[in-house]
Structures are given as structure tokens and as C-alpha cells.
């Protein structure tokens, strides 16, 4: 298709699906048709370019006094045909394009709109780029074409696959699809998409590929059957396909044959609007497809222009059968006479050229959903605006050497590339058109959804869009209420290799499988994970422990000998009971202090002994309750001093017994003289002060202190008092033991005294109980952890205190209260006791 003009724009369009003779050359000699399978949609795109040129020529503000022409070629879905066509346009081999004799004038074409295929655009632009021939594609999306080193004059009005891949990842991330299959076409478009998709998916951490399959060219039943078998066996419910519609048709037919349903398809812009796949027969398999589509636009007046399309009955045979005539034959299923030998498209009745386009149902007249056509329209205008900007340049203010300007008479295409890079305009529809440093258009896509209506009709509906934000990221907007899901219930499907690991677990990747396939292992004790799909469990702080669900840390349970637990209550009760009994006994002794049995047992020492026993009972309370610094330091000091005071009194009583016995013998009166009341008090005080000195030295050098012990139990804190200095604690206990043993030995030696002084037997027995309790205490204390060690020590204090109290004062109280007749001097002296 050609139109003359002052400057000419080239165009490459896919008028046919298939090529019979791939070595077609464009010469003036008639050639038999080498292409078949007429593509009405591609013809509409070519007509859109023709309309844009006509519209620019009518615009007095854009390229005034200059007419644009066009030269449009069929690439025949063949790289060889497209490449030769592009070179033919760029080099001007056609006879109708003639330069002035002095070789001054505009080039054969100042730019090319096309191609549709990334593979063809790569091949053509890599050559034309050497001569800086501008090439503006409306459908080539390969991200590799953004390489300015390889393709310095390539531009496009469609976003690159890099953005399309990012948009697709945003969609699967939005719906939580982490396990997807990927199908690609066997060309540069598919290979670059696969590489970009895998890299971006891995970097985003949004999911994994269950499989990656390459769709074969043409009809390959065995390979298509194998690919569908892979899809059927996979657990991935989401399939992403980056391939042209002619690749998808054969695959979907195999999907229908194997009856593979339950898949959610994600379509690239190459087939998201493919009418050939939008049939009621395929909707059980493709219904609910989500697709990325080129931004829709509106072109006022295009439909009226398309309706003016008429065949050229007297076509010029220099160009073979015209594309308009082929369109006419395809649309009305007629033929122009005589048909060229070997022509396949026409058939049936003869075409008159007067047929009415509005009487047939054809995609050609549908202008309600202009997407690639809108990109063609913007590409033509981009070239026109670039040329207009160049022609508006004022001499001396130009961007080139010595501030020169480009001119139409001496136009060099690299100058037009310079202006094309800076072009910036807004279409009638309100879309801004400009190119970044890589020649890419402003990235924006529509999100389409294939609705399967109850009456069987199919409606492709816009459900959102995705575009680049000012910050550089992708912004996805989806109206989920408008999305049709071809599943029951009408909700998005789940497509995961492994279910998400809930809080309290961590992910462990399955050996030999992608990272999205993992097992969920519960966190070990003391560790938590508070997020879904945690890679590691984190340890709780020292004073915290993991909850039963292992999803958060809770304060560790604390353990100490408490007043509120049964053991603490029992020990507290026993302590208070012992104190009360001591007070009662002391009251009894005070009340009967003039009786012989009280006076005969050294009443002053008995009162001191009862007071010390009361202190022994009370000091055990310091071992109960949460340990604090003052209780830790006081408990052992109080315990040590109280018991030394108690044992000192018993030791002095024992010595007094021996002194009295010696004094009862002839010449022994002096023994009591040297051990009178003053000496007795002094001895008790001295012995007690020694223990007080030991405690003071201990507290000053390495005092006991509260300690949070986490060694016994991981899930709780044991509050205990560490002794600080083990030597100090051992000396304290050893001193008590020394006095106790000394008392025991002296009392043991005095056990056979006459009955009148038989208290030595009671002291012997009490010291035996005391020593037995504390000998048993040492191993029990060492082997008891935490609060049990305190309980053992309290028990030893109470047991020894009750033993001393019961043995030393029990028999006396029995006589005072129950056998008063024995509380006489004669009875105590052993005379006059009634049997």
C-alpha cells in the first residue's frame, strides 16, 4: 500500500499469517502470491496508519506546507520477507522513489512504523540502526530492544516486556499465587521474557516456577501433547503464557482434547485480546482468563475512514494483487477476475467492488477497543511531531554542530532520531506520548478479564490497570468485584507448592525442589516466629520464653518458695506455731519461776534458750518469699547467730550441770565460784559474738545476693540466694556444728549423773537430734535445686528447733502442768517421791 508525499513513512504489517516462498524479493516484475491466511486485524492497523497520515495532512498546525506519504509492506509473518521489505524501503530500490540528480533530497523513507514481532524488529533495527533509520514499533515488547548500544534508533509506543513481566508479577503477588507455570514462544520475545521473568520473580520473592515450557512453531501434536501432560500433572493452578495467539491456538486445542480444566490463565498482551480464542467452545477452559492488554484508546473518525475503503478494480500490477482487494475478497468471500495463478484467498462469486461493508460482521469496523491500532496511531504522530520540531528549528539555535539545524533538503536521519528522542505530545484521548532514554514509551497496561456470560456470550472486560509510579515502582489497581472466576466458589484459586507456614513455625526447603516447596517445622522450645513464612525462629530474651504456640515470647514463670503455695504455707505455719509454743512455754516458766523445777534448771539460761529458739523459728520466715538483697544477707546471718545463741545456752547449761555435780562433792564448792551467773552470761555472749564476727566478715567480703537462675529450667526463672562465699557459709555452719558437738560430748559424759541432775540426759538426746538433722541437711541442701534448697534449710531449722524445744522443755512442762506433785524440792532431790 503506497501513497505519495513530500516525505514518506514506511510501515511493516502482518497482512498474512503464513508464507509459501520465504525468498520473496520486491521487484517491479510480477510475482505469484507467496502469502496466505489474510489477517483482517493487521489490515485494520495498516489502515489506521493511513488514516493518521491523512489526518496529519489535514492538520494545518502540524507539518504545514508539507505532505506525508506512506509505503506499507506485508511481512507475511516471515523474518526474511520483513527484512527485505525494510531494506527496500530504507534504500529506495523501488522505481517510484527517485532522488534529485545531485542526490540532494529526503531519504526514501524518514522512518518505519513496525514491526509486530520482537524477533523481526531485532533483526531489522540492528541493521537500520547502523544508519540511524528511525524505527517506531507498536507491538515489539522484547526488553532487549531497550539496549541503546545495539539499537540506537529504535523506539516503541508499547511498554517493554520488562514492565509487562513486572506487571504480571504484581498480579500473582496480589492474589498470593506463588506456584505458577510459564509458557513462552520459541523466539526472542519468549526467551527474553523467560529470562526476565525468572530473574524478577526470584528477586521479588513472590513465587517460583513449577515448569517452563517452550511452545513449538506450527502444528506439533507430540510436543503439544507433552506440554499439556506437564500442565496436567503439575500442582500449579496458574499458567502464564507469553506467546502470540497463533502459538496458543494449537495448545488450547490440545488442552480441550485432554479436558484439562481448573486452570487460571494469565495472558500476555500478545493474545489477551485474541478473538480466535474467545469462543463458547473454549470458555470452560479459558473463562476467567486475566490478561495484560495494551492501553485502550479512541481515534475519532477512524470508523468513517475505514468505511471508505474500496477495492482498486484496475489495480496496478506492479505491486501484485493489492491488499485492499485481498481484504475485499476475504470479507465478502468473492474474487476479482481473473484471479492470479495459485491464488488461494478468493472463491465463489465475482467481486463488484460495490459491496457494503456495513452489511457484514467483521472486526475491521470495530473501533470500540482500539489497542494496537492506538499504538500505530501514536507511532505515526511521534514521527510527525519529531519532523515538525526539526523543521521549526531556528538557524543558529540548533542542537547540532555550530548550533545548526536539520533541513528537509539535507536531512540526515540521525538528526530526526535526536528530535524523536525528545518528542512529547498529548493525544486527543489525553495520553501523553514521550520516550525515555531507552526509547521506551511511558509504561501502562490495562488488565482484562474474559467473562463467560450466562447466555454463553463472551465479554472481555477491563478490571484494572498497572502503571509505573513516580517513585519507579509498579502500581496495580484491580476491581476484584468485576472479575469473573471460572471456579466454584467464585473466588481466586489457590496455587501454591506448599501452604504458608503459620507463626510458630519456620520454613525448611524440600531437598531438590524450588524454594517455594518447603516443610513447616515447629520452632524449638524458647524460640518463636511471629510472621508467616519465617525462615528462622528467633530466640526469646533471657527473661522470656516461647508461648505454647511459639508465636510470641511470654515472661518466664518465676519460681521461689512463696507464701502462697502449699509448701510455703505449711512451713510458715510451722514456724509461727513453733514461735507460739516458745512464747507459751516462756509464759509457763515465768508464771512458775518460783517452783523448784524451774529454779533447779537454771531459769535465766532457760529463758535465754527459749528466746533464742523463738528467734530460730522466726528466722526461717526469711527463707520464704521472693529473694531480695536484704533478705538474702539477713537470712543466713540471723540463722547463724540465733542457732549459736541457742547452742551456747545449751553448752553453758551442760557445763553448769557438771559444775553443780562437782560442787556437791566434798571440796568442790570452788567449781561454782568460777562459773557463776556472770561467767555464764559472758560465755554465751562471747560465743555469740564470735558467730557475729564470722557473719560480718562474710557479708563484707562476699555477701549473699539474689540470683535469677535459668540453668535448672529453661522455661522458668528460679529466684534464689547465692551464698556468695562458700567458705563463709561453711565456717558459719562449722562453728554451729562445733558448739553442738561439744555440747553433745559434755552432756554425754554427764549422762550417768544422779537422777537429781538428769537434765544432762535430755541435753544429750536433744543434741543427738540436732546433729542428726544438720548432718542430713548438708547432702540434701546440695542436691536440692532452687526453692527446694530453701525448703530443706527451713525444714532443718524447724526440725532442729522443735527437737530442742520438745526434748528440753517438754518433760518440764509436763511436770509443771500435769504432775504438780512432782514439782517439789524433795521429788527433784530424789526423796519422798510417791510411787
Short mmCIF file of N, CA and C in Angstrom, two decimals, residues 187-320:
data_model
loop_
_atom_site.label_atom_id
_atom_site.label_comp_id
_atom_site.label_asym_id
_atom_site.label_seq_id
_atom_site.Cartn_x
_atom_site.Cartn_y
_atom_site.Cartn_z
N UNK A 187 10.94 -17.89 20.35
CA UNK A 187 11.56 -16.78 19.64
C UNK A 187 12.20 -15.85 20.66
N UNK A 188 12.76 -14.75 20.15
CA UNK A 188 13.42 -13.80 21.05
C UNK A 188 12.47 -13.24 22.09
N UNK A 189 11.24 -12.99 21.67
CA UNK A 189 10.23 -12.47 22.60
C UNK A 189 10.08 -13.41 23.79
N UNK A 190 9.91 -14.71 23.50
CA UNK A 190 9.70 -15.67 24.58
C UNK A 190 10.93 -15.89 25.43
N UNK A 191 12.11 -15.97 24.79
CA UNK A 191 13.33 -16.25 25.55
C UNK A 191 13.68 -15.10 26.48
N UNK A 192 13.57 -13.88 26.00
CA UNK A 192 13.89 -12.74 26.85
C UNK A 192 12.87 -12.59 27.98
N UNK A 193 11.60 -12.88 27.69
CA UNK A 193 10.58 -12.84 28.73
C UNK A 193 10.90 -13.86 29.82
N UNK A 194 11.25 -15.08 29.39
CA UNK A 194 11.54 -16.14 30.37
C UNK A 194 12.70 -15.74 31.27
N UNK A 195 13.76 -15.18 30.67
CA UNK A 195 14.92 -14.79 31.46
C UNK A 195 14.55 -13.66 32.43
N UNK A 196 13.82 -12.69 31.92
CA UNK A 196 13.43 -11.56 32.77
C UNK A 196 12.46 -12.00 33.86
N UNK A 197 11.52 -12.86 33.51
CA UNK A 197 10.52 -13.31 34.47
C UNK A 197 11.17 -14.10 35.60
N UNK A 198 12.07 -15.00 35.25
CA UNK A 198 12.74 -15.79 36.28
C UNK A 198 13.57 -14.92 37.21
N UNK A 199 14.30 -13.97 36.65
CA UNK A 199 15.13 -13.09 37.48
C UNK A 199 14.28 -12.23 38.41
N UNK A 200 13.24 -11.59 37.84
CA UNK A 200 12.40 -10.70 38.65
C UNK A 200 11.62 -11.47 39.70
N UNK A 201 11.15 -12.67 39.33
CA UNK A 201 10.39 -13.47 40.29
C UNK A 201 11.28 -13.90 41.44
N UNK A 202 12.51 -14.26 41.13
CA UNK A 202 13.44 -14.67 42.18
C UNK A 202 13.80 -13.50 43.09
N UNK A 203 14.04 -12.33 42.50
CA UNK A 203 14.42 -11.16 43.30
C UNK A 203 13.27 -10.66 44.16
N UNK A 204 12.05 -10.75 43.65
CA UNK A 204 10.91 -10.26 44.42
C UNK A 204 10.50 -11.22 45.52
N UNK A 205 10.90 -12.50 45.39
CA UNK A 205 10.49 -13.49 46.38
C UNK A 205 9.00 -13.76 46.38
N UNK A 206 8.35 -13.49 45.23
CA UNK A 206 6.89 -13.63 45.15
C UNK A 206 6.44 -15.03 44.79
N UNK A 207 7.33 -15.87 44.30
CA UNK A 207 6.90 -17.20 43.91
C UNK A 207 7.99 -17.95 43.16
N UNK A 208 7.59 -19.09 42.61
CA UNK A 208 8.52 -19.96 41.89
C UNK A 208 7.83 -20.51 40.65
N UNK A 209 8.64 -20.97 39.72
CA UNK A 209 8.12 -21.60 38.52
C UNK A 209 8.00 -23.10 38.74
N UNK A 210 6.80 -23.61 38.51
CA UNK A 210 6.62 -25.06 38.59
C UNK A 210 7.19 -25.73 37.35
N UNK A 211 7.08 -25.06 36.22
CA UNK A 211 7.64 -25.57 34.97
C UNK A 211 7.79 -24.42 34.00
N UNK A 212 8.65 -24.60 33.02
CA UNK A 212 8.86 -23.64 31.94
C UNK A 212 8.88 -24.43 30.64
N UNK A 213 7.93 -24.16 29.76
CA UNK A 213 7.81 -24.89 28.51
C UNK A 213 7.83 -23.93 27.33
N UNK A 214 8.46 -24.37 26.25
CA UNK A 214 8.56 -23.58 25.02
C UNK A 214 7.55 -24.12 24.02
N UNK A 215 6.65 -23.27 23.58
CA UNK A 215 5.63 -23.68 22.62
C UNK A 215 6.24 -23.79 21.23
N UNK A 216 5.96 -24.88 20.53
CA UNK A 216 6.57 -25.07 19.22
C UNK A 216 5.93 -24.18 18.15
N UNK A 217 6.70 -23.91 17.12
CA UNK A 217 6.15 -23.22 15.96
C UNK A 217 5.28 -24.20 15.18
N UNK A 218 4.16 -23.70 14.71
CA UNK A 218 3.31 -24.54 13.86
C UNK A 218 2.64 -25.66 14.64
N UNK A 219 2.23 -26.66 13.92
CA UNK A 219 1.45 -27.76 14.48
C UNK A 219 2.39 -28.92 14.78
N UNK A 220 2.59 -29.19 16.08
CA UNK A 220 3.46 -30.28 16.53
C UNK A 220 2.71 -31.05 17.60
N UNK A 221 1.86 -32.00 17.18
CA UNK A 221 0.97 -32.69 18.15
C UNK A 221 1.72 -33.36 19.30
N UNK A 222 2.84 -34.01 19.01
CA UNK A 222 3.55 -34.74 20.06
C UNK A 222 4.07 -33.78 21.13
N UNK A 223 4.67 -32.67 20.70
CA UNK A 223 5.21 -31.72 21.65
C UNK A 223 4.10 -31.03 22.44
N UNK A 224 3.01 -30.70 21.75
CA UNK A 224 1.88 -30.05 22.44
C UNK A 224 1.23 -31.02 23.44
N UNK A 225 1.18 -32.29 23.08
CA UNK A 225 0.62 -33.29 24.00
C UNK A 225 1.50 -33.41 25.24
N UNK A 226 2.82 -33.38 25.02
CA UNK A 226 3.74 -33.47 26.16
C UNK A 226 3.60 -32.27 27.09
N UNK A 227 3.48 -31.08 26.52
CA UNK A 227 3.36 -29.86 27.33
C UNK A 227 2.09 -29.90 28.16
N UNK A 228 0.99 -30.32 27.55
CA UNK A 228 -0.29 -30.38 28.28
C UNK A 228 -0.22 -31.44 29.38
N UNK A 229 0.49 -32.54 29.13
CA UNK A 229 0.67 -33.56 30.17
C UNK A 229 1.41 -32.97 31.37
N UNK A 230 2.43 -32.14 31.10
CA UNK A 230 3.15 -31.48 32.19
C UNK A 230 2.22 -30.57 32.98
N UNK A 231 1.39 -29.81 32.28
CA UNK A 231 0.45 -28.91 32.93
C UNK A 231 -0.55 -29.69 33.78
N UNK A 232 -0.99 -30.83 33.26
CA UNK A 232 -1.99 -31.63 33.97
C UNK A 232 -1.42 -32.23 35.26
N UNK A 233 -0.16 -32.68 35.20
CA UNK A 233 0.44 -33.33 36.36
C UNK A 233 0.89 -32.33 37.41
N UNK A 234 1.16 -31.11 37.00
CA UNK A 234 1.66 -30.12 37.95
C UNK A 234 0.59 -29.70 38.95
N UNK A 235 1.04 -29.34 40.13
CA UNK A 235 0.11 -28.83 41.15
C UNK A 235 -0.15 -27.33 41.00
N UNK A 236 0.55 -26.71 40.05
CA UNK A 236 0.34 -25.27 39.80
C UNK A 236 -1.00 -25.08 39.10
N UNK A 237 -1.84 -24.22 39.66
CA UNK A 237 -3.15 -23.95 39.08
C UNK A 237 -3.16 -22.70 38.22
N UNK A 238 -2.05 -21.97 38.19
CA UNK A 238 -1.96 -20.73 37.42
C UNK A 238 -0.94 -20.93 36.31
N UNK A 239 -1.35 -20.61 35.07
CA UNK A 239 -0.47 -20.75 33.91
C UNK A 239 -0.32 -19.39 33.25
N UNK A 240 0.92 -18.95 33.10
CA UNK A 240 1.22 -17.68 32.45
C UNK A 240 1.77 -17.99 31.06
N UNK A 241 1.20 -17.36 30.04
CA UNK A 241 1.61 -17.63 28.66
C UNK A 241 2.04 -16.34 27.98
N UNK A 242 3.30 -16.29 27.60
CA UNK A 242 3.83 -15.19 26.78
C UNK A 242 4.05 -15.75 25.38
N UNK A 243 3.07 -15.62 24.53
CA UNK A 243 3.16 -16.17 23.18
C UNK A 243 2.09 -15.52 22.32
N UNK A 244 2.33 -15.45 20.99
CA UNK A 244 1.29 -14.93 20.09
C UNK A 244 0.10 -15.86 20.04
N UNK A 245 -1.01 -15.34 19.55
CA UNK A 245 -2.24 -16.13 19.53
C UNK A 245 -2.13 -17.37 18.65
N UNK A 246 -1.33 -17.31 17.55
CA UNK A 246 -1.23 -18.49 16.69
C UNK A 246 -0.48 -19.63 17.38
N UNK A 247 0.39 -19.32 18.35
CA UNK A 247 1.01 -20.37 19.16
C UNK A 247 -0.01 -20.96 20.12
N UNK A 248 -0.87 -20.12 20.66
CA UNK A 248 -1.80 -20.56 21.70
C UNK A 248 -2.94 -21.40 21.14
N UNK A 249 -3.33 -21.15 19.91
CA UNK A 249 -4.50 -21.86 19.35
C UNK A 249 -4.27 -23.36 19.36
N UNK A 250 -3.12 -23.81 18.85
CA UNK A 250 -2.85 -25.25 18.81
C UNK A 250 -2.74 -25.84 20.21
N UNK A 251 -2.14 -25.09 21.14
CA UNK A 251 -2.01 -25.59 22.51
C UNK A 251 -3.38 -25.75 23.15
N UNK A 252 -4.24 -24.75 23.00
CA UNK A 252 -5.56 -24.82 23.63
C UNK A 252 -6.39 -25.96 23.04
N UNK A 253 -6.21 -26.24 21.77
CA UNK A 253 -6.92 -27.39 21.19
C UNK A 253 -6.50 -28.68 21.87
N UNK A 254 -5.21 -28.80 22.20
CA UNK A 254 -4.76 -29.99 22.91
C UNK A 254 -5.29 -30.00 24.35
N UNK A 255 -5.39 -28.82 24.97
CA UNK A 255 -5.99 -28.73 26.30
C UNK A 255 -7.42 -29.22 26.27
N UNK A 256 -8.16 -28.86 25.23
CA UNK A 256 -9.55 -29.31 25.09
C UNK A 256 -9.59 -30.81 24.90
N UNK A 257 -8.69 -31.35 24.07
CA UNK A 257 -8.69 -32.80 23.82
C UNK A 257 -8.44 -33.58 25.10
N UNK A 258 -7.54 -33.08 25.95
CA UNK A 258 -7.24 -33.78 27.20
C UNK A 258 -8.16 -33.35 28.34
N UNK A 259 -9.05 -32.40 28.06
CA UNK A 259 -10.03 -31.94 29.04
C UNK A 259 -9.36 -31.47 30.34
N UNK A 260 -8.39 -30.57 30.18
CA UNK A 260 -7.67 -30.03 31.33
C UNK A 260 -8.38 -28.75 31.78
N UNK A 261 -9.16 -28.86 32.83
CA UNK A 261 -9.88 -27.71 33.36
C UNK A 261 -9.29 -27.32 34.72
N UNK A 262 -9.84 -26.27 35.28
CA UNK A 262 -9.39 -25.84 36.61
C UNK A 262 -8.11 -25.04 36.61
N UNK A 263 -7.73 -24.50 35.44
CA UNK A 263 -6.52 -23.68 35.36
C UNK A 263 -6.90 -22.21 35.27
N UNK A 264 -6.13 -21.39 35.91
CA UNK A 264 -6.28 -19.94 35.79
C UNK A 264 -5.20 -19.45 34.83
N UNK A 265 -5.64 -18.92 33.68
CA UNK A 265 -4.71 -18.46 32.67
C UNK A 265 -4.41 -16.99 32.85
N UNK A 266 -3.13 -16.64 32.69
CA UNK A 266 -2.70 -15.25 32.65
C UNK A 266 -2.11 -15.00 31.27
N UNK A 267 -2.72 -14.09 30.53
CA UNK A 267 -2.35 -13.88 29.13
C UNK A 267 -1.48 -12.64 28.98
N UNK A 268 -0.45 -12.75 28.16
CA UNK A 268 0.35 -11.57 27.82
C UNK A 268 -0.43 -10.74 26.81
N UNK A 269 0.10 -9.54 26.52
CA UNK A 269 -0.59 -8.65 25.58
C UNK A 269 -0.68 -9.27 24.19
N UNK A 270 0.16 -10.30 23.90
CA UNK A 270 0.17 -10.88 22.57
C UNK A 270 -1.10 -11.67 22.26
N UNK A 271 -1.82 -12.17 23.28
CA UNK A 271 -3.04 -12.94 23.00
C UNK A 271 -4.19 -12.63 23.95
N UNK A 272 -4.02 -11.60 24.78
CA UNK A 272 -5.09 -11.31 25.74
C UNK A 272 -6.38 -10.83 25.06
N UNK A 273 -6.28 -10.36 23.83
CA UNK A 273 -7.48 -9.92 23.12
C UNK A 273 -7.72 -10.74 21.86
N UNK A 274 -7.16 -11.96 21.81
CA UNK A 274 -7.28 -12.79 20.61
C UNK A 274 -8.71 -13.29 20.45
N UNK A 275 -9.38 -12.82 19.40
CA UNK A 275 -10.78 -13.20 19.16
C UNK A 275 -10.90 -14.68 18.83
N UNK A 276 -9.86 -15.26 18.22
CA UNK A 276 -9.92 -16.67 17.82
C UNK A 276 -10.05 -17.60 19.01
N UNK A 277 -9.63 -17.14 20.17
CA UNK A 277 -9.71 -17.97 21.39
C UNK A 277 -10.95 -17.67 22.22
N UNK A 278 -11.69 -16.65 21.86
CA UNK A 278 -12.86 -16.24 22.64
C UNK A 278 -14.12 -16.83 22.02
N UNK A 279 -14.22 -18.14 22.11
CA UNK A 279 -15.38 -18.86 21.57
C UNK A 279 -16.05 -19.64 22.68
N UNK A 280 -17.36 -19.86 22.58
CA UNK A 280 -18.07 -20.61 23.63
C UNK A 280 -17.49 -22.00 23.86
N UNK A 281 -16.95 -22.63 22.82
CA UNK A 281 -16.40 -23.98 22.98
C UNK A 281 -15.19 -23.99 23.90
N UNK A 282 -14.43 -22.89 23.93
CA UNK A 282 -13.21 -22.84 24.73
C UNK A 282 -13.41 -22.23 26.11
N UNK A 283 -14.58 -21.65 26.37
CA UNK A 283 -14.77 -20.95 27.64
C UNK A 283 -14.71 -21.84 28.86
N UNK A 284 -15.11 -23.14 28.81
CA UNK A 284 -14.90 -23.97 30.00
C UNK A 284 -13.43 -24.07 30.41
N UNK A 285 -12.54 -23.80 29.48
CA UNK A 285 -11.11 -23.90 29.75
C UNK A 285 -10.45 -22.53 29.92
N UNK A 286 -10.93 -21.53 29.19
CA UNK A 286 -10.30 -20.22 29.20
C UNK A 286 -11.13 -19.14 29.88
N UNK A 287 -12.34 -19.47 30.31
CA UNK A 287 -13.16 -18.49 31.00
C UNK A 287 -12.47 -17.99 32.27
N UNK A 288 -12.56 -16.69 32.51
CA UNK A 288 -11.92 -16.10 33.69
C UNK A 288 -10.47 -15.72 33.47
N UNK A 289 -9.97 -15.89 32.23
CA UNK A 289 -8.58 -15.52 31.95
C UNK A 289 -8.32 -14.06 32.29
N UNK A 290 -7.22 -13.83 32.97
CA UNK A 290 -6.76 -12.47 33.23
C UNK A 290 -5.64 -12.16 32.25
N UNK A 291 -5.72 -11.02 31.59
CA UNK A 291 -4.72 -10.69 30.59
C UNK A 291 -4.24 -9.26 30.70
N UNK A 292 -2.99 -9.09 30.31
CA UNK A 292 -2.43 -7.74 30.22
C UNK A 292 -2.64 -7.27 28.79
N UNK A 293 -3.24 -6.12 28.66
CA UNK A 293 -3.58 -5.61 27.33
C UNK A 293 -2.98 -4.23 27.13
N UNK A 294 -2.71 -3.95 25.87
CA UNK A 294 -2.23 -2.62 25.51
C UNK A 294 -3.28 -1.60 25.91
N UNK A 295 -2.83 -0.45 26.30
CA UNK A 295 -3.73 0.62 26.73
C UNK A 295 -4.75 0.93 25.64
N UNK A 296 -6.01 0.94 26.00
CA UNK A 296 -7.06 1.25 25.03
C UNK A 296 -7.11 2.74 24.75
N UNK A 297 -7.39 3.08 23.51
CA UNK A 297 -7.52 4.48 23.13
C UNK A 297 -8.69 4.68 22.18
N UNK A 298 -8.95 5.91 21.89
CA UNK A 298 -10.02 6.26 20.95
C UNK A 298 -9.44 7.13 19.85
N UNK A 299 -9.88 6.84 18.62
CA UNK A 299 -9.42 7.60 17.45
C UNK A 299 -10.66 8.10 16.73
N UNK A 300 -11.06 9.33 16.97
CA UNK A 300 -12.26 9.86 16.32
C UNK A 300 -12.11 9.87 14.80
N UNK A 301 -13.16 9.44 14.13
CA UNK A 301 -13.17 9.47 12.68
C UNK A 301 -12.60 8.26 12.01
N UNK A 302 -12.02 7.33 12.78
CA UNK A 302 -11.39 6.16 12.16
C UNK A 302 -12.43 5.26 11.49
N UNK A 303 -13.56 5.05 12.13
CA UNK A 303 -14.55 4.14 11.54
C UNK A 303 -15.07 4.68 10.21
N UNK A 304 -15.29 5.98 10.17
CA UNK A 304 -15.75 6.56 8.90
C UNK A 304 -14.69 6.38 7.82
N UNK A 305 -13.42 6.50 8.20
CA UNK A 305 -12.34 6.31 7.24
C UNK A 305 -12.31 4.86 6.75
N UNK A 306 -12.51 3.93 7.69
CA UNK A 306 -12.49 2.52 7.30
C UNK A 306 -13.65 2.19 6.37
N UNK A 307 -14.78 2.82 6.59
CA UNK A 307 -15.94 2.57 5.72
C UNK A 307 -15.70 3.05 4.29
N UNK A 308 -14.76 3.95 4.11
CA UNK A 308 -14.45 4.47 2.78
C UNK A 308 -13.52 3.56 2.00
N UNK A 309 -13.09 2.46 2.64
CA UNK A 309 -12.20 1.54 1.96
C UNK A 309 -12.90 0.93 0.75
N UNK A 310 -12.26 1.01 -0.39
CA UNK A 310 -12.81 0.46 -1.62
C UNK A 310 -11.69 -0.22 -2.39
N UNK A 311 -12.04 -1.33 -3.07
CA UNK A 311 -11.01 -2.03 -3.84
C UNK A 311 -10.64 -1.28 -5.11
N UNK A 312 -9.45 -1.52 -5.58
CA UNK A 312 -8.97 -0.95 -6.84
C UNK A 312 -9.16 -1.99 -7.92
N UNK A 313 -10.27 -1.83 -8.67
CA UNK A 313 -10.58 -2.84 -9.68
C UNK A 313 -9.53 -2.84 -10.78
N UNK A 314 -9.02 -1.67 -11.07
CA UNK A 314 -7.98 -1.56 -12.10
C UNK A 314 -6.63 -1.38 -11.42
N UNK A 315 -6.30 -2.35 -10.57
CA UNK A 315 -5.09 -2.20 -9.76
C UNK A 315 -3.84 -2.29 -10.63
N UNK A 316 -2.83 -1.65 -10.16
CA UNK A 316 -1.56 -1.61 -10.86
C UNK A 316 -0.82 -2.93 -10.59
N UNK A 317 -0.57 -3.67 -11.64
CA UNK A 317 0.05 -4.97 -11.45
C UNK A 317 1.50 -4.91 -10.99
N UNK A 318 2.06 -3.70 -10.94
CA UNK A 318 3.43 -3.60 -10.45
C UNK A 318 3.54 -4.12 -9.01
N UNK A 319 2.48 -3.99 -8.30
CA UNK A 319 2.53 -4.40 -6.88
C UNK A 319 1.72 -5.67 -6.65
N UNK A 320 1.41 -6.38 -7.65
CA UNK A 320 0.64 -7.60 -7.47
C UNK A 320 -0.77 -7.28 -7.04
#
